[in-house]
PDB file of C-alpha atoms in Angstrom:
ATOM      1  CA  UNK A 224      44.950 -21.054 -61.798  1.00 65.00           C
ATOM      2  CA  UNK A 225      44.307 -17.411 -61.132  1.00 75.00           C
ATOM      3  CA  UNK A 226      43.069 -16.038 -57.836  1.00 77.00           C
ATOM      4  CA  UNK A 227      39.729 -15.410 -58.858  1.00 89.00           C
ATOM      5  CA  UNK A 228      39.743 -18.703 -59.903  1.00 93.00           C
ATOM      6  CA  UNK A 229      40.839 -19.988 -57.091  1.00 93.00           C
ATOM      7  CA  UNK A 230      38.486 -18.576 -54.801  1.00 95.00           C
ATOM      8  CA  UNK A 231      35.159 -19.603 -57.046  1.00 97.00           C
ATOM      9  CA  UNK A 232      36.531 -23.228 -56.469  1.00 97.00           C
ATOM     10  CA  UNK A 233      36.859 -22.534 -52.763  1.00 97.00           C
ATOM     11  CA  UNK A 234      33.310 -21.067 -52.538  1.00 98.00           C
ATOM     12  CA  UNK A 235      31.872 -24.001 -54.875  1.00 98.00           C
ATOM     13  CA  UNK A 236      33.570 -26.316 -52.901  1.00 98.00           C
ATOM     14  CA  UNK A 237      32.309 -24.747 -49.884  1.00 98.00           C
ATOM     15  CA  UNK A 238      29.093 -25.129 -50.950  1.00 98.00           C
ATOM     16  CA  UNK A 239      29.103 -28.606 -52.549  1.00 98.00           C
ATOM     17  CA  UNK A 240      30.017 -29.523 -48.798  1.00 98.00           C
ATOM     18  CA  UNK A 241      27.133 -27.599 -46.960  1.00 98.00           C
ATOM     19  CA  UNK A 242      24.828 -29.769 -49.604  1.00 98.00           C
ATOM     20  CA  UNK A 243      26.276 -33.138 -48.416  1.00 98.00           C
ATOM     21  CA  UNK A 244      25.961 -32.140 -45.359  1.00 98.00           C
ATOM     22  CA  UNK A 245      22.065 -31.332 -46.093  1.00 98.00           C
ATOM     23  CA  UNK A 246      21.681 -35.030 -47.867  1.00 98.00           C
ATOM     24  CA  UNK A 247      23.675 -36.950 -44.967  1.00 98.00           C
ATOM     25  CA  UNK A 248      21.818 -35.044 -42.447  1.00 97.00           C
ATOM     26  CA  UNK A 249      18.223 -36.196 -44.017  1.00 97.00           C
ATOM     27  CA  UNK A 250      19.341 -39.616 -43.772  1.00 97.00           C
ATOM     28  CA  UNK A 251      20.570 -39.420 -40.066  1.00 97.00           C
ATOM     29  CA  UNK A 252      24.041 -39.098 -40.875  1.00 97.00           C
ATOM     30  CA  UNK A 253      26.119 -36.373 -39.261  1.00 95.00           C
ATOM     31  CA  UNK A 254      28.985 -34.628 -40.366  1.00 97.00           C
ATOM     32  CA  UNK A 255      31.345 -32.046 -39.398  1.00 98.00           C
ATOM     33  CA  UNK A 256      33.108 -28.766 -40.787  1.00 98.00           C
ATOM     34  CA  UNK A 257      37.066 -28.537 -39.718  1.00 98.00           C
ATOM     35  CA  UNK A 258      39.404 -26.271 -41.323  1.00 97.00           C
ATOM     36  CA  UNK A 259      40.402 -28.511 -43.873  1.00 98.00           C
ATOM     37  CA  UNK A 260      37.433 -30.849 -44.897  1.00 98.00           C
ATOM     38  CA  UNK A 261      33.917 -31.309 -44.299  1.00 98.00           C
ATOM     39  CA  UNK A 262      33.337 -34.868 -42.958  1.00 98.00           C
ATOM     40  CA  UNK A 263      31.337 -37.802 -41.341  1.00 98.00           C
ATOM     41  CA  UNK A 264      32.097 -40.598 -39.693  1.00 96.00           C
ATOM     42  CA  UNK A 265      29.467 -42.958 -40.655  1.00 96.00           C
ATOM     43  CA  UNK A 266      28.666 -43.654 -44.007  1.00 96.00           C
ATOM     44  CA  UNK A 267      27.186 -41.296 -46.449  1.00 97.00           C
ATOM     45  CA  UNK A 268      23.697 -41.944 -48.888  1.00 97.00           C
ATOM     46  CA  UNK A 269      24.751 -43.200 -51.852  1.00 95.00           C
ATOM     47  CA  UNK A 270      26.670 -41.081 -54.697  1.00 95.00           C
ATOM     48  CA  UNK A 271      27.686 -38.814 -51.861  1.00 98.00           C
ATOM     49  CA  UNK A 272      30.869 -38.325 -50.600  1.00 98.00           C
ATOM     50  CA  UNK A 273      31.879 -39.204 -46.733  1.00 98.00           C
ATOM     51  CA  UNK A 274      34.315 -35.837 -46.501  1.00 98.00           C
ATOM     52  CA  UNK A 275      34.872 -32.885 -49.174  1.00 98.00           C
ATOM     53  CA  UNK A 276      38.196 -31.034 -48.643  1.00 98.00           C
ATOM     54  CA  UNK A 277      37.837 -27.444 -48.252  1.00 98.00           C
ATOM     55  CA  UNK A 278      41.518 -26.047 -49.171  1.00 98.00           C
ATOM     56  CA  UNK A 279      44.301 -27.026 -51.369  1.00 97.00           C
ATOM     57  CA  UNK A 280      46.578 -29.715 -50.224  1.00 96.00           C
ATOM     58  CA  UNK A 281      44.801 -31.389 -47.518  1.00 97.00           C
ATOM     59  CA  UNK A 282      46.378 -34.032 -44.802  1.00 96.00           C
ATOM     60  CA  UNK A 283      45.474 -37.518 -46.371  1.00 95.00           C
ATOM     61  CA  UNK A 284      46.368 -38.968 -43.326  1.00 93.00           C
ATOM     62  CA  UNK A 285      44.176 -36.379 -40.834  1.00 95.00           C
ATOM     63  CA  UNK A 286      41.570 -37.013 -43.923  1.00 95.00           C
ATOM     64  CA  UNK A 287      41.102 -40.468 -44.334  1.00 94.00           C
ATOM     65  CA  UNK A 288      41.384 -40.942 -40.282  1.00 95.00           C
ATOM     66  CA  UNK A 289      37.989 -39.079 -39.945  1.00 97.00           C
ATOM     67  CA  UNK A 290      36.243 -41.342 -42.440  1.00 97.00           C
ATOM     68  CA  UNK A 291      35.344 -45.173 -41.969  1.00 95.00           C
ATOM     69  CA  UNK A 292      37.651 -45.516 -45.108  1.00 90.00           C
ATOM     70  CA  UNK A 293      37.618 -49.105 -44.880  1.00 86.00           C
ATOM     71  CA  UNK A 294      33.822 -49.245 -45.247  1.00 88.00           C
ATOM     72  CA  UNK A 295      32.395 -50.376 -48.887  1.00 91.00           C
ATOM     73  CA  UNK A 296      32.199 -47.351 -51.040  1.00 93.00           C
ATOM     74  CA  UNK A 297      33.818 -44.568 -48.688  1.00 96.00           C
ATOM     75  CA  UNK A 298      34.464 -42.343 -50.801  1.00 97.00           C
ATOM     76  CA  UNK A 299      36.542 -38.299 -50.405  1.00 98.00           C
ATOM     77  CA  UNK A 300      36.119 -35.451 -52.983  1.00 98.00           C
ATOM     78  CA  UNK A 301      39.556 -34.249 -53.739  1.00 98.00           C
ATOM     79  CA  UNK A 302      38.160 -30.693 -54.214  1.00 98.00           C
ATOM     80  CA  UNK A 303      41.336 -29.651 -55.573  1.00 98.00           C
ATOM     81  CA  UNK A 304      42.598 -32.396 -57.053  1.00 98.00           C
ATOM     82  CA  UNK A 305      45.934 -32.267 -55.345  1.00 97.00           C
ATOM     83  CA  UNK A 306      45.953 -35.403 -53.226  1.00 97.00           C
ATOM     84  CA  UNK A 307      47.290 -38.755 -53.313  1.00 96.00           C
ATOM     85  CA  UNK A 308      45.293 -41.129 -51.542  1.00 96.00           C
ATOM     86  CA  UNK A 309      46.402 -44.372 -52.784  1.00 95.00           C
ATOM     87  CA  UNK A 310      48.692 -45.101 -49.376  1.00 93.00           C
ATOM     88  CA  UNK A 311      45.069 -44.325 -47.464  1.00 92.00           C
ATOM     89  CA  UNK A 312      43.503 -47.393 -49.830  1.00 93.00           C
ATOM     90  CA  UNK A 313      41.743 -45.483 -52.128  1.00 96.00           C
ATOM     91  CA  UNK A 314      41.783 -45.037 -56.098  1.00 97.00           C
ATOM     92  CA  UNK A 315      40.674 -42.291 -58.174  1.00 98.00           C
ATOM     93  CA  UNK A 316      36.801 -43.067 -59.151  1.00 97.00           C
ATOM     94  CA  UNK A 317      36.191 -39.984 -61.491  1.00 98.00           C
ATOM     95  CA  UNK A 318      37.455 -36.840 -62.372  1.00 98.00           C
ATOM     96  CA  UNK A 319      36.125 -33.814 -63.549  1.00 98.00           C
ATOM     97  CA  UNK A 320      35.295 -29.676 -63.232  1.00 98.00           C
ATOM     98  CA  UNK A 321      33.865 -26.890 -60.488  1.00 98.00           C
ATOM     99  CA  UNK A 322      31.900 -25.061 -63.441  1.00 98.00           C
ATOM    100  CA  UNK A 323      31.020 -21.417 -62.897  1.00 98.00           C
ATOM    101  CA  UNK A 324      28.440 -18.984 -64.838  1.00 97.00           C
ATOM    102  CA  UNK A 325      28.020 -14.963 -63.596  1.00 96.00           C
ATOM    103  CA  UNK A 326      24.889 -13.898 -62.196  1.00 94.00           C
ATOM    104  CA  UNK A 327      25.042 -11.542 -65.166  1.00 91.00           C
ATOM    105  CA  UNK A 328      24.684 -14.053 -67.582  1.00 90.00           C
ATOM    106  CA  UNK A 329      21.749 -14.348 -69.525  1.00 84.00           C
ATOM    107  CA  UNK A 330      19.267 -17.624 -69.698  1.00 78.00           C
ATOM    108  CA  UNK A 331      18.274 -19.357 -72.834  1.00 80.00           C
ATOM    109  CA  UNK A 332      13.914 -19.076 -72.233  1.00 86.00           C
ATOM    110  CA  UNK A 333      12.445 -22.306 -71.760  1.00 92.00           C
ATOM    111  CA  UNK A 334       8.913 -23.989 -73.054  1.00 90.00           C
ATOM    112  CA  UNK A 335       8.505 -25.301 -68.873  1.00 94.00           C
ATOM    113  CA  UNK A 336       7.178 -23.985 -66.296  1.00 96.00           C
ATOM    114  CA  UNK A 337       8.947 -24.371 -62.694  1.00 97.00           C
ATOM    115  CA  UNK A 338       8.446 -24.550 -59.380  1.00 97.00           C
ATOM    116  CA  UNK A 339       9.672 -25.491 -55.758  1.00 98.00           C
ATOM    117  CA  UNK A 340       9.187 -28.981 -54.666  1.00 97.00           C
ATOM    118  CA  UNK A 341       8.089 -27.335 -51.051  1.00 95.00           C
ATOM    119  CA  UNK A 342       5.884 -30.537 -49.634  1.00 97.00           C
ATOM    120  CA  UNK A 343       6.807 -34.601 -49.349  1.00 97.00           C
ATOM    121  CA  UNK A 344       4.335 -35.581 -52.352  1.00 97.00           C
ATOM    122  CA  UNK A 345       6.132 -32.611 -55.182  1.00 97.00           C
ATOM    123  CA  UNK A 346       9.470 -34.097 -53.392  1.00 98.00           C
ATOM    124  CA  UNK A 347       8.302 -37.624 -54.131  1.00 98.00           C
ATOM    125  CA  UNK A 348       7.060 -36.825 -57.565  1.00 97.00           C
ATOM    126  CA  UNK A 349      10.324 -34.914 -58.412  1.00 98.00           C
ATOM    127  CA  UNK A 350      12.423 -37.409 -57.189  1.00 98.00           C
ATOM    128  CA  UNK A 351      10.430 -40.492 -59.029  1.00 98.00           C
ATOM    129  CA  UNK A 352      11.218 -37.990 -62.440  1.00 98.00           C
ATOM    130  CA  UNK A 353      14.908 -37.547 -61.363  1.00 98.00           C
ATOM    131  CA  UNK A 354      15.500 -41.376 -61.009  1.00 97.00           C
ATOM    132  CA  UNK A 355      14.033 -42.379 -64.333  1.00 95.00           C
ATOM    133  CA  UNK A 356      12.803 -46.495 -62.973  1.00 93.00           C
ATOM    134  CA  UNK A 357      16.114 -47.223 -61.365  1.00 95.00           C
ATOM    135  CA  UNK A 358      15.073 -47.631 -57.910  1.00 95.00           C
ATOM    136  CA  UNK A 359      17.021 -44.741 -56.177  1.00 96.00           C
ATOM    137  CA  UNK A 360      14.007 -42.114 -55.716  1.00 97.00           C
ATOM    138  CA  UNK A 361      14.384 -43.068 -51.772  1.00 97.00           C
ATOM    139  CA  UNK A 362      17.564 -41.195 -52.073  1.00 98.00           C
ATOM    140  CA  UNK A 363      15.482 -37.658 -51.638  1.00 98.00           C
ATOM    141  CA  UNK A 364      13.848 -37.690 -48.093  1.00 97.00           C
ATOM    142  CA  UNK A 365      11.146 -35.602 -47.232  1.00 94.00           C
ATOM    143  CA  UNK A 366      13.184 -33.862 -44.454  1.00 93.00           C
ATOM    144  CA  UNK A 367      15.167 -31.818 -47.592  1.00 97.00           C
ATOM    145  CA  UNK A 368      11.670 -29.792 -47.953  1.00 95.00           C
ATOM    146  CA  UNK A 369      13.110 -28.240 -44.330  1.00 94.00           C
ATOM    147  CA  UNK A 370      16.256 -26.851 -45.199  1.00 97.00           C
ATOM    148  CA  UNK A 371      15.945 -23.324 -45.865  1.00 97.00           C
ATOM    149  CA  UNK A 372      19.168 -23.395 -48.168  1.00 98.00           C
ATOM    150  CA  UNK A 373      17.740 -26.194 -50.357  1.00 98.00           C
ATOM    151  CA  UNK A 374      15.717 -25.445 -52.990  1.00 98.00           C
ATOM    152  CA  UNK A 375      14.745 -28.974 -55.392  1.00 98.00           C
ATOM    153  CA  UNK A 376      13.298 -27.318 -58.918  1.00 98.00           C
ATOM    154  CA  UNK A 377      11.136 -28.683 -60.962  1.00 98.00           C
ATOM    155  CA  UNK A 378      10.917 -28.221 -64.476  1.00 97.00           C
ATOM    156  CA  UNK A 379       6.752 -28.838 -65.564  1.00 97.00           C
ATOM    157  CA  UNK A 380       5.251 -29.984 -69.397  1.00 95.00           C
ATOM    158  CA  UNK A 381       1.591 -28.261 -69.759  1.00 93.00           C
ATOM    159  CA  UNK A 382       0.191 -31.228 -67.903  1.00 92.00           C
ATOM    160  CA  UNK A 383       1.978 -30.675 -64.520  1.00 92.00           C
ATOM    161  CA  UNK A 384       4.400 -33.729 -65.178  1.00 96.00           C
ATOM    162  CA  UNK A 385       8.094 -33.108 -63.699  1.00 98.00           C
ATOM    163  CA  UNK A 386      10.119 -33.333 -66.832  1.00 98.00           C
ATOM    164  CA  UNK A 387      13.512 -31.539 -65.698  1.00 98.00           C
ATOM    165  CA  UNK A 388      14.912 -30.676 -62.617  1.00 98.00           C
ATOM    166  CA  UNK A 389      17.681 -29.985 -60.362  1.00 98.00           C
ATOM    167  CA  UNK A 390      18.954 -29.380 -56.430  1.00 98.00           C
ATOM    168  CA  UNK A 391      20.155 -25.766 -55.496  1.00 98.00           C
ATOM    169  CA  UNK A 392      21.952 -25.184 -52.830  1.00 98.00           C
ATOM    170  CA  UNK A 393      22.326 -21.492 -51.732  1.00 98.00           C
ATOM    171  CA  UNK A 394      25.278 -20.269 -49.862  1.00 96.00           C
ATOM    172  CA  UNK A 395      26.402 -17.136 -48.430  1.00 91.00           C
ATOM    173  CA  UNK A 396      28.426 -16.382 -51.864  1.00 93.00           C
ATOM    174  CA  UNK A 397      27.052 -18.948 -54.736  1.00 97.00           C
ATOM    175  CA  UNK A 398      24.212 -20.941 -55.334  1.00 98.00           C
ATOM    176  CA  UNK A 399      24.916 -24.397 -56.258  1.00 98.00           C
ATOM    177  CA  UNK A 400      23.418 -26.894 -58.387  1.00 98.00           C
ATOM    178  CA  UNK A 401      23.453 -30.396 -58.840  1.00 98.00           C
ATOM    179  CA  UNK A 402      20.992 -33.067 -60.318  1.00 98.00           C
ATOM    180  CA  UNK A 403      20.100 -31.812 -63.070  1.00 98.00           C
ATOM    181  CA  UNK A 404      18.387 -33.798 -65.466  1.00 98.00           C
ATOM    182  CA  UNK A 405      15.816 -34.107 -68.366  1.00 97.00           C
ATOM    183  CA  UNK A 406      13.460 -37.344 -68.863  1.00 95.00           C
ATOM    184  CA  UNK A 407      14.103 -36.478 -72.537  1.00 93.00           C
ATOM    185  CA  UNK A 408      16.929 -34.241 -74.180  1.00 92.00           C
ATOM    186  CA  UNK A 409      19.471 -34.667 -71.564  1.00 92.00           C
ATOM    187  CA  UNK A 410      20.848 -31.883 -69.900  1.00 95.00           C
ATOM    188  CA  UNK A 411      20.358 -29.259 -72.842  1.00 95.00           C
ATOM    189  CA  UNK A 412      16.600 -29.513 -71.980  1.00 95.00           C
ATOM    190  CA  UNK A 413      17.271 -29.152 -68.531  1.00 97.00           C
ATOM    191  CA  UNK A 414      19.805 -26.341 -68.153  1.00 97.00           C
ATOM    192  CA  UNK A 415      17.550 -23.500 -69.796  1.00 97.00           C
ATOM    193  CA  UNK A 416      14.524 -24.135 -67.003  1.00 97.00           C
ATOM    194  CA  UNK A 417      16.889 -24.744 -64.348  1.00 97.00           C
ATOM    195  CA  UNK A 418      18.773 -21.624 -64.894  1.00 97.00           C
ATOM    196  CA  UNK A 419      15.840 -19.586 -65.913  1.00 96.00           C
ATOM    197  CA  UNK A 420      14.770 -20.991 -62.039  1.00 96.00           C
ATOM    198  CA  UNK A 421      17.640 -19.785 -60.494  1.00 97.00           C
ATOM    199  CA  UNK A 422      17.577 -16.294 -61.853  1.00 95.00           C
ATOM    200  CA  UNK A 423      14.599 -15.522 -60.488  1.00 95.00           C
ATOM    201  CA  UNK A 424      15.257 -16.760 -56.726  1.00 96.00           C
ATOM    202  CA  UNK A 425      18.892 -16.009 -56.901  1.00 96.00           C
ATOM    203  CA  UNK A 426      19.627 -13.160 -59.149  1.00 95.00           C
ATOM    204  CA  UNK A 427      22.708 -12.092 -56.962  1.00 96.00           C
ATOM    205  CA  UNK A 428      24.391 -14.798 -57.221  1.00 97.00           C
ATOM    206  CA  UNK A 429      26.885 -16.726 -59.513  1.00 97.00           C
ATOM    207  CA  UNK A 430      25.492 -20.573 -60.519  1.00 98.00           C
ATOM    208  CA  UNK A 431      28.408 -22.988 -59.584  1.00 98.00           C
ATOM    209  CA  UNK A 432      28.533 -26.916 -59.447  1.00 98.00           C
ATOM    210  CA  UNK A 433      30.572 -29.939 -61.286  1.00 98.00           C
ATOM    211  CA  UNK A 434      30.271 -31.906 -64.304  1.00 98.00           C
ATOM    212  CA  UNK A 435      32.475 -33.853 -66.436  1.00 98.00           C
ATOM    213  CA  UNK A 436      32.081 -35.584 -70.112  1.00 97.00           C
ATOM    214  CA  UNK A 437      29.155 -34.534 -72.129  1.00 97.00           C
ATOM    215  CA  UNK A 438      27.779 -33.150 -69.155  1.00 97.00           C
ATOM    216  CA  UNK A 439      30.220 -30.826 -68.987  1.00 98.00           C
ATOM    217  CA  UNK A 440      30.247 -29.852 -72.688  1.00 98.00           C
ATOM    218  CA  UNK A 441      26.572 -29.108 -72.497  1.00 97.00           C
ATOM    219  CA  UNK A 442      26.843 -27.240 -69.186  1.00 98.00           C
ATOM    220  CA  UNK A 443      29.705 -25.014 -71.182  1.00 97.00           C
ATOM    221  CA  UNK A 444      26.849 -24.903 -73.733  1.00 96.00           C
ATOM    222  CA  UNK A 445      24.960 -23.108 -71.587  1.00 96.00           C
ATOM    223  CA  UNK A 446      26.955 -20.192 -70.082  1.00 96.00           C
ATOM    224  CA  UNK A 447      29.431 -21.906 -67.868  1.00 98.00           C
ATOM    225  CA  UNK A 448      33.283 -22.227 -67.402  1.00 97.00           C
ATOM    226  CA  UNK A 449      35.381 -24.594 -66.240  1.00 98.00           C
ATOM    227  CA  UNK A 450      37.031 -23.215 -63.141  1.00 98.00           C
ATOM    228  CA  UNK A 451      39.486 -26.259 -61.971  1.00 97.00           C
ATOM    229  CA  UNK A 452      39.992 -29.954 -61.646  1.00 98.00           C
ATOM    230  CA  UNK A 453      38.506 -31.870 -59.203  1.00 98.00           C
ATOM    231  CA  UNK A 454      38.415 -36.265 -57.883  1.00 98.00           C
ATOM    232  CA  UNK A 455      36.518 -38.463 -56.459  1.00 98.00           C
ATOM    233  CA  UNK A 456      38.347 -41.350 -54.857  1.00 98.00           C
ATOM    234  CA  UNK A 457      36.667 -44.639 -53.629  1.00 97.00           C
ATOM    235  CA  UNK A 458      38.199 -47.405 -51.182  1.00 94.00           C
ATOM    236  CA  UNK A 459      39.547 -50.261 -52.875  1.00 81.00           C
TER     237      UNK A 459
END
């Protein structure tokens, strides 16, 4: 990996951590920024880590001692994907990709119209689009609207109906996103609102996050690159 490189995975990882720290906070779950990893020692919402490293090549031990990593689901984002956890009880859950796309880059125009979910009802109505009927819209608390660093988009049809979406999370160097989604067309139909979004409140910045699969193919699609491997390990 080349230095560059290696610093855009710092800063995304940097900022994926500031986010969880956002989403624990809103659900009264405190965390804490050390030198090597982000963490908390209660359990995180769901689909959120309970620590993100921060550098390469981490103490598992140190790690996994300031999680509950015997608690159901406890999960650690292997930002670098340079640790062995298995002797700490975990197994690898998923892997994939810190993405990255220049500030420079241009956006494909979209048909929608966006704005900022800035109130508990667009929050609610964003986060009912988001979860699609499977019961995790709770997941989005109303204290998010707060955070000055947060910024939930919504993509809009003619009607006003959020149809696309996505988190950003701004941070002193990148802004990142996460989220995104698409009640129809999958992230294709997401990632040319979403982007167009962020160039207007960010046009500084660089666009980072993670995807893997198809996500990542489309996201590639779309003016990113793959930057460097990341994991997810799980208890268990």
């Amino acid at each position: 990996m080349t230095t560059s490189k290696q610093l855009l995975v710092r800063a995304a990882a940097r900022n994926n951590a500031e986010w969880c720290a956002v989403m624990s906070r809103s659900h009264d779950v405190a965390g804490e920024f050390a030198a090597q990893a982000w963490a908390a020692s209660a359990r995180t919402p769901p689909y959120y880590p309970d620590a993100v490293t921060l550098v390469p090549n981490a103490d598992p031990a140190a790690l996994a001692a300031r999680i509950n990593s015997t608690a159901p689901g406890a999960s650690i984002k292997d930002s670098f994907a340079d640790l062995d956890l298995t002797e700490a009880g975990f197994r690898v859950l998923f892997e994939a990709w810190w993405i990255h796309r220049p500030a420079s880059a241009s956006a494909v125009a979209s048909d929608l119209s966006w704005s900022v979910a800035g109130d508990p009802d667009a929050l609610r109505s964003w986060a009912l689009a988001w979860d699609g009927g499977d019961g995790n819209a709770d997941l989005f608390r109303s204290g998010l609207v707060d955070d000055p660093a947060t910024f939930v988009l919504a993509g809009q049809s003619p009607s006003g109906r959020v149809v696309a979406g996505a988190v950003a999370s701004r941070s002193d160097q990148v802004v990142g996103i996460s989220n995104v989604f698409a009640s129809e067309g999958g992230p294709d139909a997401a990632w040319p609102v979403v982007l167009g979004a962020v160039h207007e409140l960010f046009p500084t910045l660089p666009v980072v996050g993670y995807e893997c699969g198809d996500n990542l193919a489309a996201a590639v699609r779309h003016g990113f690159e793959p930057v460097g491997p990341l994991r997810v390990w799980v208890n268990g």
